[in-house]
Short mmCIF file of C-alpha atoms in Angstrom, two decimals:
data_model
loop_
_atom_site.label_atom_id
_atom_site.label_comp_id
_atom_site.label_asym_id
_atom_site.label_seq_id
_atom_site.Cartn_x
_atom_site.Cartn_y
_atom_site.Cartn_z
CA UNK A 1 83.95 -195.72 -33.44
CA UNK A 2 83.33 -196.00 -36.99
CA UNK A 3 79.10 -196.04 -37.51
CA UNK A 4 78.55 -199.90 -38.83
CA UNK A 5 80.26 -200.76 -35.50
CA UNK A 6 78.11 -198.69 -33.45
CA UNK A 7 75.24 -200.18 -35.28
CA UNK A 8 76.70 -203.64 -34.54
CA UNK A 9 76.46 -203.06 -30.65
CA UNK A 10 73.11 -201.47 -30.72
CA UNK A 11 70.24 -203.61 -29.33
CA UNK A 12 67.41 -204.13 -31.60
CA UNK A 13 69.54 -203.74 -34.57
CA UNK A 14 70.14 -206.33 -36.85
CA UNK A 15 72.77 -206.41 -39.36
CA UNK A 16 71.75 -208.34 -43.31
CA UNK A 17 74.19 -210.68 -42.99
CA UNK A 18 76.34 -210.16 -46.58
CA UNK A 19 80.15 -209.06 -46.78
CA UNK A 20 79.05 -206.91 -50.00
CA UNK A 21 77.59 -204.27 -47.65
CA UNK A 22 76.95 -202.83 -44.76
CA UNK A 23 72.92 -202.71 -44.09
CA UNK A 24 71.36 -203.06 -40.61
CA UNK A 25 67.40 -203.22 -39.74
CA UNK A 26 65.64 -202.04 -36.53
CA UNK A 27 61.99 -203.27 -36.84
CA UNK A 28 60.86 -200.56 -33.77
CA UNK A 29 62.09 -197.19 -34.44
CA UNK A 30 58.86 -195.07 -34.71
CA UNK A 31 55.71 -195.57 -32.85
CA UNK A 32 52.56 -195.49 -34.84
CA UNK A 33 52.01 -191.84 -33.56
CA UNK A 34 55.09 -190.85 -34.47
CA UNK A 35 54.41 -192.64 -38.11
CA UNK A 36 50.89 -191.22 -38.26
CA UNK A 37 52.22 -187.57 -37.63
CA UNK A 38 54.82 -188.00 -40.74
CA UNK A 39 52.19 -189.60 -42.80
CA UNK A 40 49.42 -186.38 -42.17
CA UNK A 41 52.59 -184.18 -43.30
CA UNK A 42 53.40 -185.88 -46.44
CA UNK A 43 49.49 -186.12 -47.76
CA UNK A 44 49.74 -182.12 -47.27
CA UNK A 45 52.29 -181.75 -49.34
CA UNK A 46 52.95 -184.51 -51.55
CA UNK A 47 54.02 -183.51 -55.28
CA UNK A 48 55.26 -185.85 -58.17
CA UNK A 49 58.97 -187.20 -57.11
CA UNK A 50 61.51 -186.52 -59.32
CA UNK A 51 65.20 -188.01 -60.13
CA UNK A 52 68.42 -186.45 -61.09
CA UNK A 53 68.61 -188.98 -64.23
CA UNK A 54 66.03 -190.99 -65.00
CA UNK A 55 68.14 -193.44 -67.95
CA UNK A 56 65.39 -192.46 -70.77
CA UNK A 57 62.47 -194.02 -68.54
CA UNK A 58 59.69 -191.57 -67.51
CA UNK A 59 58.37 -194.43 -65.25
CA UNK A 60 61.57 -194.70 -63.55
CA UNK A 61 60.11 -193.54 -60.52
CA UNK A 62 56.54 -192.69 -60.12
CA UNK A 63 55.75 -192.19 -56.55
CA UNK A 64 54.98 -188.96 -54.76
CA UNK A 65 57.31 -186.60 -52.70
CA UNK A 66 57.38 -184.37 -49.34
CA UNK A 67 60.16 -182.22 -48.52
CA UNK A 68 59.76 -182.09 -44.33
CA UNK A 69 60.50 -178.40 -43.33
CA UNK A 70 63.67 -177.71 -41.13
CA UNK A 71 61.59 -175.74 -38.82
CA UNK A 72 58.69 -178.43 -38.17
CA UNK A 73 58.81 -179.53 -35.05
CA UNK A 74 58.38 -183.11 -35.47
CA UNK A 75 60.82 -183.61 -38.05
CA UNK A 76 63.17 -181.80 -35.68
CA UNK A 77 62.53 -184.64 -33.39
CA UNK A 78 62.79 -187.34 -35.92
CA UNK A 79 65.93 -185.61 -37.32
CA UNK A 80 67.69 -185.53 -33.72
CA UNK A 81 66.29 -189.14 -33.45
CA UNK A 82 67.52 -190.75 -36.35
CA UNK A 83 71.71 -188.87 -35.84
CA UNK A 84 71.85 -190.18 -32.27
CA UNK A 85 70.80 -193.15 -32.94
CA UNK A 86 73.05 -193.68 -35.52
CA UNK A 87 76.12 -191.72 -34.06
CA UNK A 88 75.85 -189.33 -37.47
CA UNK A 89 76.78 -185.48 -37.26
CA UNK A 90 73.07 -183.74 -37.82
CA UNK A 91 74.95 -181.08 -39.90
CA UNK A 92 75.31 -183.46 -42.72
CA UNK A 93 72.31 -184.73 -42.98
CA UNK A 94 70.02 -183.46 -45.92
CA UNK A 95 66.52 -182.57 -44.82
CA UNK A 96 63.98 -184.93 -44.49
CA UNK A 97 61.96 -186.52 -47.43
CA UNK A 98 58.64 -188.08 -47.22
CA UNK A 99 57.52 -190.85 -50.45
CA UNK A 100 54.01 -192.12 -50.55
CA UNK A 101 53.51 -195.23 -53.51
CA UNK A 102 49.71 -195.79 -54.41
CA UNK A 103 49.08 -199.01 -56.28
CA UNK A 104 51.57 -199.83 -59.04
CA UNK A 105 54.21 -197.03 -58.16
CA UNK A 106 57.61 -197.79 -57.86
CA UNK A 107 61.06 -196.45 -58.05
CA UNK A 108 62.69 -199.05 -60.23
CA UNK A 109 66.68 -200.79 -58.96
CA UNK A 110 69.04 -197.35 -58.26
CA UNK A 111 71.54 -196.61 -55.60
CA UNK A 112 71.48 -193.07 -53.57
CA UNK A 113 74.92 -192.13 -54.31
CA UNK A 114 75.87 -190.36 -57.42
CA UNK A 115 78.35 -191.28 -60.31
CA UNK A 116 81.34 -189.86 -59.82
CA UNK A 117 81.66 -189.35 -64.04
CA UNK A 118 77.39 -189.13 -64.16
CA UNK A 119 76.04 -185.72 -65.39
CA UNK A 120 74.78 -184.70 -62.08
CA UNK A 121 78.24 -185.44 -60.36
CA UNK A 122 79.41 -181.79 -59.83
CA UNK A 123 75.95 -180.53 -59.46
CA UNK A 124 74.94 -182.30 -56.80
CA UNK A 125 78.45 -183.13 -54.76
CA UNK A 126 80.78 -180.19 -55.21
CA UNK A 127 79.67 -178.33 -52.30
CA UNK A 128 78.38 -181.52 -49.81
CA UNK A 129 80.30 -184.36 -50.92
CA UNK A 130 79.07 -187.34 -51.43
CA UNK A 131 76.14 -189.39 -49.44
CA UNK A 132 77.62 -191.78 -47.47
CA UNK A 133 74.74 -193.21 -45.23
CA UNK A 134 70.90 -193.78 -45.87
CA UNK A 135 68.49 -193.92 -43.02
CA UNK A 136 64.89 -195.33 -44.36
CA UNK A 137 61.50 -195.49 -41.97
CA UNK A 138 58.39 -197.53 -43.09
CA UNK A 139 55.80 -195.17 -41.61
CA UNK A 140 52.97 -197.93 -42.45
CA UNK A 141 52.55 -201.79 -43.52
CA UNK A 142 50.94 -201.55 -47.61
CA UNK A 143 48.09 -204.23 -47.25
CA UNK A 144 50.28 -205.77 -50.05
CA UNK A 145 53.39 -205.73 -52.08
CA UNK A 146 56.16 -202.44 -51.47
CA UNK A 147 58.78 -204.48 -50.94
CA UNK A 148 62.33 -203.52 -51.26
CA UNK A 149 64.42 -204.84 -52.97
CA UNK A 150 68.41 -205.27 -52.42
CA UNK A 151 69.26 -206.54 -56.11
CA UNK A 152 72.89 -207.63 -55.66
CA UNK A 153 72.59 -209.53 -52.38
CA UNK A 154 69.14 -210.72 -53.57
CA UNK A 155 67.66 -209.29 -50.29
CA UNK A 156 64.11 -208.48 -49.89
CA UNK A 157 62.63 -206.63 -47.48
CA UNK A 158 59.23 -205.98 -46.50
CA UNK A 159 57.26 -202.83 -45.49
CA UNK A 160 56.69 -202.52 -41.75
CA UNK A 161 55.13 -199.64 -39.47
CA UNK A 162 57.98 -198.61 -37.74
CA UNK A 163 61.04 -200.27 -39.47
CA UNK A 164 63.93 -198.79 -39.58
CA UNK A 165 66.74 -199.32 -42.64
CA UNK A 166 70.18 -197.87 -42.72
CA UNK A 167 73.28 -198.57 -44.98
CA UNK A 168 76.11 -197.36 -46.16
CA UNK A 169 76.38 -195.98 -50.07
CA UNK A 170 80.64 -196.43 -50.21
CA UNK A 171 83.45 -198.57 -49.77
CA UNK A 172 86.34 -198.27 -47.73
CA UNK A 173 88.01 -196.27 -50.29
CA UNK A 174 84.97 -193.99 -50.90
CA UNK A 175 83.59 -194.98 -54.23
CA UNK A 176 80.17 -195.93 -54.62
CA UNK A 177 79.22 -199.57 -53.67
CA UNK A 178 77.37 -201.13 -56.24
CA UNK A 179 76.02 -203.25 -54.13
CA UNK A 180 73.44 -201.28 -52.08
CA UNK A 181 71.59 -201.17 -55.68
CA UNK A 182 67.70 -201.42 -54.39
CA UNK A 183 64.33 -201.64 -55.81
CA UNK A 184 61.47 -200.17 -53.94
CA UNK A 185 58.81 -202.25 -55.37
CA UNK A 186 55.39 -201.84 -56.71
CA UNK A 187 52.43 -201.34 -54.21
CA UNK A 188 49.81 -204.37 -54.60
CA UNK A 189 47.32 -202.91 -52.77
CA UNK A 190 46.82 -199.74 -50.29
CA UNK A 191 49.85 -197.37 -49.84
CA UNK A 192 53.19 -197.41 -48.66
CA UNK A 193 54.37 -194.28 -46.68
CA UNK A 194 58.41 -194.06 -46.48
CA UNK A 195 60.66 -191.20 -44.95
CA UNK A 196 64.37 -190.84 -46.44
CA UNK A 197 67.43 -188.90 -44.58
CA UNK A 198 70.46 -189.04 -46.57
CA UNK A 199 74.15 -187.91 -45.11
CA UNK A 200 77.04 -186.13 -47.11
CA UNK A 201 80.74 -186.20 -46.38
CA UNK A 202 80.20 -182.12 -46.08
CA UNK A 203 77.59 -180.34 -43.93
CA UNK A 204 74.48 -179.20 -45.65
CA UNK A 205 73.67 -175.88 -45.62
CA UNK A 206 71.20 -174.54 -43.28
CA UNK A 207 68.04 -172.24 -44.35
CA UNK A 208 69.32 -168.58 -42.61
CA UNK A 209 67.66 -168.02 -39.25
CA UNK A 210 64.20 -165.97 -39.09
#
């Protein structure tokens, strides 16, 4: 069974209705300890996010990044979480990232797959493949605005503690669909906490034991 179908047959899980793409939303995922545990690990180690091309715009994205260590235990948990839930392999899963936005950050309308003739192509994809499959976790509700924004499909959806996003970067042939294009919009007010797992076509290599 392919994964949008498991998704389809999963209660709790709603699929965006839209033929362009496949994106499904399950508004209970995490628990607000769970959320509060990521959110105390990203403040510790939070550090200006960066893109692989940034189209001549240094406010392309301006939020702030956590890489989520392999051996911590809770994203461990979170990591074993989010592959059964989704029927994914765990070996091709990149490791965890944590975003924070503070008022006025964004990261402006990109997709998480790479060009296949971009600059980055080979750099980033000759060893892991492709993504295929985002998996995206509100870990708190921004008093206001952090929106995101599904450009093509003019889908917007908004910041919950707990809410779980997931769609798929290709088509059926495996190029990139342009259609999961999205806009994580500016914080109003507050913060917005996010966690990101992205899956390759290839497994992602593992930090040696010890």
């Amino acid at each position: 069974m392919d994964i949008a179908s498991r998704l389809l047959g999963t209660p709790g899980v709603q699929k965006v209705p839209s033929p362009k793409l496949d994106l499904f939303i399950n508004k209970k995922f995490l628990s607000a300890e769970e959320c509060a545990a990521l959110i105390e690990r990203i403040d510790a180690k939070r550090r200006p996010s960066t893109v692989s091309d940034d189209m001549g715009d240094k406010y392309f994205r301006t939020s702030e990044t956590c890489d989520l260590s392999w051996d911590d235990p809770v994203a461990i948990a979170l990591d074993d979480k989010i592959a059964g839930f989704m029927g994914m392999d765990a070996a091709l899963g990149e490791p965890l990232q944590g975003q924070r936005y503070a008022v006025g950050q964004e990261f402006k309308a990109h997709t998480d797959y790479f060009e296949v003739n971009g600059p980055d192509y080979v750099k980033y994809c000759s060893e892991t493949g492709q993504r295929t499959w985002t998996a995206m976790i509100y870990l708190n509700t921004p008093e206001a605005g952090g929106a995101t924004r599904f450009k093509v499909i003019d889908k917007i959806v908004q910041p919950e503690e707990g809410k779980l996003l997931m769609w798929n970067n290709l088509r059926a042939d495996g190029s990139g669909n342009v259609a999961t294009l999205h806009h994580a919009m500016k914080v109003r007010a507050g913060y917005k906490y996010v966690i990101t797992k992205w899956y390759r076509q290839r497994p992602w290599p593992r930090p040696a034991a010890g």
